[in-house]
Amino acid sequence: MKAFASSHVGLVRRTNEDAYYLPKLEERFAVVADGMGGHLAGEVASRMAVDEFVRELREYRFPDEEIMKHAVEAANAAVYRAAQLDISKKGMGTTLTALWMGKDSVCLAHVGDSRAYLLRNGALMQLSRDHSLVGELMEKGELTFEEAMVHPQRNLITRALGTNPKVVPDVMRLDYQKGDVWLLCSDGMSNHVHNHEMAEILRRGEEWQLKADRLVELALDRGGSDNITVVLVVGEEVGK
């Protein structure tokens, strides 16, 4: 497993409230989180959630849905507890989208509107479901991508870590196929870049780090209205 990341504060916000994690030696998981809350609370929430989630997974070697669920719940508890103890952090929260790769399968855990995509045989599929108002409206066919980008409530998340004592993550297991590539990203990227544009960049014969950078650059070219974070995860047999 190899992983590559690119992150940018964007062209509007002053701080980057996104956080991410790339696997260290012998590790096989990656995470993206997008924080929310004033007074730098979003930055605190996303970093805390990622750190707690990773700490939990380090205790185990092989992907498991129940372990992923428990790790998300532990991250939620840590952020919620911190928000209760510090009035300046009250109401802070974060999205979290994570991948844990095994030999023959991959586990995904997801809360919020940061996304997980799979590029398989040249086709890009969105695996995660947006826990947001516009995401739900798009699922029902009541909003187009273009309408969602300018919707006045496009930042309204319906499920997040840290905002309530309990959280219910979406957790799934997928078979791994040779050549699979996973893309995890915050909504600062997916709100500006169409799926077919992501797929086009990922299919290019370039190094993976350059592809991650190009995705961020495209979101910046489209206005960069939010923090932008991209993580690409590829199997060892996938080149570059």
Tab-separated table of C-alpha atoms in Angstrom:
chain	number	residue	atom	x	y	z
A	1	MET	CA	0.000	0.000	0.000
A	2	LYS	CA	1.211	3.462	-0.955
A	3	ALA	CA	-0.492	6.731	-0.112
A	4	PHE	CA	-0.062	10.292	-1.326
A	5	ALA	CA	-1.613	13.548	-0.093
A	6	SER	CA	-2.022	17.169	-1.063
A	7	SER	CA	-3.712	19.844	1.059
A	8	HIS	CA	-4.265	23.597	0.673
A	9	VAL	CA	-5.970	26.252	2.798
A	10	GLY	CA	-7.820	27.487	-0.293
A	11	LEU	CA	-8.305	31.055	-1.475
A	12	VAL	CA	-10.915	32.249	1.037
A	13	ARG	CA	-10.270	30.800	4.489
A	14	ARG	CA	-7.410	31.893	6.745
A	15	THR	CA	-6.710	28.525	8.360
A	16	ASN	CA	-6.766	24.937	7.159
A	17	GLU	CA	-9.292	22.997	9.230
A	18	ASP	CA	-8.713	19.819	7.221
A	19	ALA	CA	-6.522	17.071	8.650
A	20	TYR	CA	-5.263	13.833	7.136
A	21	TYR	CA	-3.129	10.823	7.962
A	22	LEU	CA	-0.894	8.734	5.721
A	23	PRO	CA	0.300	5.288	6.815
A	24	LYS	CA	3.663	4.866	8.424
A	25	LEU	CA	5.807	1.727	8.040
A	26	GLU	CA	3.716	-1.445	8.439
A	27	GLU	CA	0.476	0.556	8.674
A	28	ARG	CA	-2.306	0.155	6.120
A	29	PHE	CA	-4.817	2.920	6.805
A	30	ALA	CA	-5.400	6.517	5.715
A	31	VAL	CA	-7.784	9.222	6.950
A	32	VAL	CA	-9.234	12.586	5.872
A	33	ALA	CA	-11.184	14.901	8.204
A	34	ASP	CA	-12.743	18.332	7.704
A	35	GLY	CA	-13.329	20.300	10.898
A	36	MET	CA	-15.946	22.894	11.736
A	37	GLY	CA	-16.318	25.451	14.520
A	38	GLY	CA	-15.087	28.966	15.323
A	39	HIS	CA	-11.932	30.096	17.140
A	40	LEU	CA	-9.829	27.434	15.414
A	41	ALA	CA	-12.107	24.764	16.931
A	42	GLY	CA	-12.514	23.068	13.559
A	43	GLU	CA	-8.786	22.626	13.265
A	44	VAL	CA	-8.690	21.139	16.762
A	45	ALA	CA	-11.616	18.802	16.064
A	46	SER	CA	-10.258	17.349	12.821
A	47	ARG	CA	-6.756	16.798	14.201
A	48	MET	CA	-8.065	15.271	17.422
A	49	ALA	CA	-10.424	12.939	15.561
A	50	VAL	CA	-7.701	11.727	13.205
A	51	ASP	CA	-5.212	11.181	16.043
A	52	GLU	CA	-7.706	9.249	18.168
A	53	PHE	CA	-8.914	7.141	15.248
A	54	VAL	CA	-5.344	6.223	14.266
A	55	ARG	CA	-4.418	5.437	17.878
A	56	GLU	CA	-7.266	2.929	18.045
A	57	LEU	CA	-6.399	1.209	14.757
A	58	ARG	CA	-2.739	0.816	15.677
A	59	GLU	CA	-3.786	-1.893	18.118
A	60	TYR	CA	-4.877	-4.191	15.271
A	61	ARG	CA	-3.336	-5.685	12.139
A	62	PHE	CA	-6.243	-6.763	9.926
A	63	PRO	CA	-9.267	-4.775	8.673
A	64	ASP	CA	-12.498	-5.343	10.560
A	65	GLU	CA	-15.788	-3.438	10.373
A	66	GLU	CA	-16.449	-3.573	14.118
A	67	ILE	CA	-12.985	-2.247	14.929
A	68	MET	CA	-13.478	0.587	12.435
A	69	LYS	CA	-16.828	1.423	14.018
A	70	HIS	CA	-15.291	1.400	17.488
A	71	ALA	CA	-12.431	3.666	16.339
A	72	VAL	CA	-14.916	6.208	14.925
A	73	GLU	CA	-16.904	6.107	18.163
A	74	ALA	CA	-13.722	6.681	20.184
A	75	ALA	CA	-12.825	9.663	17.982
A	76	ASN	CA	-16.334	11.046	18.405
A	77	ALA	CA	-16.135	10.712	22.194
A	78	ALA	CA	-12.771	12.494	22.321
A	79	VAL	CA	-13.975	15.476	20.279
A	80	TYR	CA	-17.285	15.712	22.115
A	81	ARG	CA	-15.586	15.568	25.521
A	82	ALA	CA	-13.103	18.292	24.537
A	83	ALA	CA	-15.949	20.515	23.349
A	84	GLN	CA	-17.745	20.145	26.666
A	85	LEU	CA	-14.638	21.037	28.678
A	86	ASP	CA	-13.747	24.218	26.753
A	87	ILE	CA	-16.488	26.783	26.120
A	88	SER	CA	-14.485	28.256	23.219
A	89	LYS	CA	-14.712	24.858	21.476
A	90	LYS	CA	-18.429	24.329	22.113
A	91	GLY	CA	-20.178	22.993	19.022
A	92	MET	CA	-16.993	21.954	17.241
A	93	GLY	CA	-17.123	18.890	15.066
A	94	THR	CA	-15.573	17.201	12.065
A	95	THR	CA	-16.164	14.836	9.205
A	96	LEU	CA	-14.070	11.669	9.003
A	97	THR	CA	-13.504	9.331	6.067
A	98	ALA	CA	-11.038	6.479	6.467
A	99	LEU	CA	-9.742	3.456	4.573
A	100	TRP	CA	-8.094	0.339	6.019
A	101	MET	CA	-6.554	-2.009	3.457
A	102	GLY	CA	-6.054	-5.729	3.943
A	103	LYS	CA	-4.644	-8.336	1.590
A	104	ASP	CA	-7.930	-9.193	-0.124
A	105	SER	CA	-10.364	-6.552	1.117
A	106	VAL	CA	-10.712	-2.942	2.189
A	107	CYS	CA	-12.798	-1.434	5.002
A	108	LEU	CA	-14.197	2.086	4.767
A	109	ALA	CA	-15.628	4.214	7.586
A	110	HIS	CA	-17.407	7.473	6.966
A	111	VAL	CA	-19.211	10.306	8.778
A	112	GLY	CA	-20.037	13.665	7.155
A	113	ASP	CA	-19.499	14.913	3.623
A	114	SER	CA	-15.833	14.185	3.013
A	115	ARG	CA	-15.837	11.523	0.341
A	116	ALA	CA	-14.369	8.166	-0.627
A	117	TYR	CA	-14.075	7.173	-4.290
A	118	LEU	CA	-12.817	4.008	-5.983
A	119	LEU	CA	-11.155	4.004	-9.399
A	120	ARG	CA	-11.553	0.491	-10.819
A	121	ASN	CA	-10.866	-0.476	-14.448
A	122	GLY	CA	-10.780	3.204	-15.365
A	123	ALA	CA	-14.222	4.010	-13.918
A	124	LEU	CA	-14.626	6.222	-10.836
A	125	MET	CA	-17.326	5.376	-8.296
A	126	GLN	CA	-18.338	7.377	-5.226
A	127	LEU	CA	-18.451	4.901	-2.353
A	128	SER	CA	-19.456	7.204	0.494
A	129	ARG	CA	-22.856	8.824	0.969
A	130	ASP	CA	-22.839	12.528	1.830
A	131	HIS	CA	-24.349	13.188	5.261
A	132	SER	CA	-25.441	16.672	4.240
A	133	LEU	CA	-28.590	18.479	3.190
A	134	VAL	CA	-27.485	19.003	-0.420
A	135	GLY	CA	-26.168	15.452	-0.590
A	136	GLU	CA	-29.572	14.096	0.372
A	137	LEU	CA	-31.298	16.392	-2.128
A	138	MET	CA	-28.918	15.265	-4.894
A	139	GLU	CA	-29.609	11.617	-4.026
A	140	LYS	CA	-33.320	12.284	-4.517
A	141	GLY	CA	-32.644	13.959	-7.851
A	142	GLU	CA	-33.861	17.331	-6.552
A	143	LEU	CA	-30.507	19.104	-7.070
A	144	THR	CA	-27.887	18.993	-9.808
A	145	PHE	CA	-24.140	19.228	-9.132
A	146	GLU	CA	-24.156	22.842	-10.337
A	147	GLU	CA	-27.149	23.743	-8.146
A	148	ALA	CA	-25.537	22.105	-5.114
A	149	MET	CA	-22.383	24.211	-5.567
A	150	VAL	CA	-24.337	27.454	-5.029
A	151	HIS	CA	-27.036	26.214	-2.655
A	152	PRO	CA	-27.334	28.563	0.385
A	153	GLN	CA	-27.204	25.566	2.754
A	154	ARG	CA	-24.480	23.626	0.945
A	155	ASN	CA	-22.340	23.545	4.123
A	156	LEU	CA	-25.078	22.072	6.331
A	157	ILE	CA	-23.924	18.647	7.531
A	158	THR	CA	-26.533	16.258	8.912
A	159	ARG	CA	-24.055	13.932	10.647
A	160	ALA	CA	-20.628	14.734	12.129
A	161	LEU	CA	-18.140	13.638	14.779
A	162	GLY	CA	-18.109	15.472	18.088
A	163	THR	CA	-21.440	17.268	17.940
A	164	ASN	CA	-23.341	14.597	19.908
A	165	PRO	CA	-22.385	11.993	22.530
A	166	LYS	CA	-23.074	9.186	20.034
A	167	VAL	CA	-22.492	8.853	16.315
A	168	VAL	CA	-23.459	6.210	13.733
A	169	PRO	CA	-20.788	5.817	11.038
A	170	ASP	CA	-21.273	4.206	7.656
A	171	VAL	CA	-18.908	1.219	7.567
A	172	MET	CA	-18.434	-1.136	4.631
A	173	ARG	CA	-16.099	-3.855	3.385
A	174	LEU	CA	-15.127	-4.166	-0.279
A	175	ASP	CA	-13.178	-6.782	-2.185
A	176	TYR	CA	-9.760	-5.604	-3.330
A	177	GLN	CA	-8.882	-5.981	-6.994
A	178	LYS	CA	-5.475	-5.477	-8.544
A	179	GLY	CA	-5.217	-1.955	-9.929
A	180	ASP	CA	-7.752	-0.406	-7.544
A	181	VAL	CA	-7.079	3.193	-6.506
A	182	TRP	CA	-8.912	5.010	-3.693
A	183	LEU	CA	-9.452	8.734	-3.416
A	184	LEU	CA	-10.373	10.335	-0.085
A	185	CYS	CA	-11.101	14.061	-0.094
A	186	SER	CA	-12.705	16.936	1.780
A	187	ASP	CA	-15.637	18.759	0.216
A	188	GLY	CA	-13.355	21.642	-0.762
A	189	MET	CA	-12.308	19.387	-3.625
A	190	SER	CA	-15.525	17.516	-4.440
A	191	ASN	CA	-17.635	20.702	-4.403
A	192	HIS	CA	-15.574	22.151	-7.254
A	193	VAL	CA	-14.479	19.164	-9.350
A	194	HIS	CA	-16.785	16.820	-11.257
A	195	ASN	CA	-16.341	13.068	-10.890
A	196	HIS	CA	-15.426	12.681	-14.560
A	197	GLU	CA	-12.667	15.287	-14.112
A	198	MET	CA	-11.275	13.408	-11.117
A	199	ALA	CA	-11.277	10.197	-13.144
A	200	GLU	CA	-9.512	11.867	-16.049
A	201	ILE	CA	-6.690	13.090	-13.810
A	202	LEU	CA	-6.351	9.744	-12.025
A	203	ARG	CA	-6.076	7.870	-15.343
A	204	ARG	CA	-3.142	9.974	-16.530
A	205	GLY	CA	0.286	8.393	-16.870
A	206	GLU	CA	1.819	10.580	-14.165
A	207	GLU	CA	3.184	10.013	-10.690
A	208	TRP	CA	0.508	9.699	-8.013
A	209	GLN	CA	1.778	12.667	-6.010
A	210	LEU	CA	1.484	14.840	-9.105
A	211	LYS	CA	-2.084	13.621	-9.624
A	212	ALA	CA	-3.002	14.565	-6.042
A	213	ASP	CA	-1.477	18.007	-6.588
A	214	ARG	CA	-3.347	18.440	-9.874
A	215	LEU	CA	-6.689	17.697	-8.206
A	216	VAL	CA	-6.039	20.383	-5.596
A	217	GLU	CA	-4.885	22.830	-8.274
A	218	LEU	CA	-8.103	22.292	-10.227
A	219	ALA	CA	-10.220	23.043	-7.140
A	220	LEU	CA	-8.166	26.206	-6.611
A	221	ASP	CA	-8.700	27.220	-10.241
A	222	ARG	CA	-12.449	26.865	-9.660
A	223	GLY	CA	-12.376	29.353	-6.775
A	224	GLY	CA	-10.885	27.475	-3.823
A	225	SER	CA	-13.766	28.536	-1.584
A	226	ASP	CA	-12.867	26.035	1.146
A	227	ASN	CA	-9.901	24.069	2.466
A	228	ILE	CA	-8.917	21.341	-0.014
A	229	THR	CA	-7.446	17.953	0.903
A	230	VAL	CA	-6.846	14.891	-1.268
A	231	VAL	CA	-5.443	11.476	-0.270
A	232	LEU	CA	-4.743	8.788	-2.882
A	233	VAL	CA	-4.227	5.155	-1.848
A	234	VAL	CA	-2.864	2.569	-4.281
A	235	GLY	CA	-1.771	-1.050	-4.014
A	236	GLU	CA	1.930	-1.863	-4.195
A	237	GLU	CA	1.567	-3.377	-7.661
A	238	VAL	CA	0.163	-0.132	-9.129
A	239	GLY	CA	3.017	1.820	-10.697
A	240	LYS	CA	4.353	5.298	-9.916
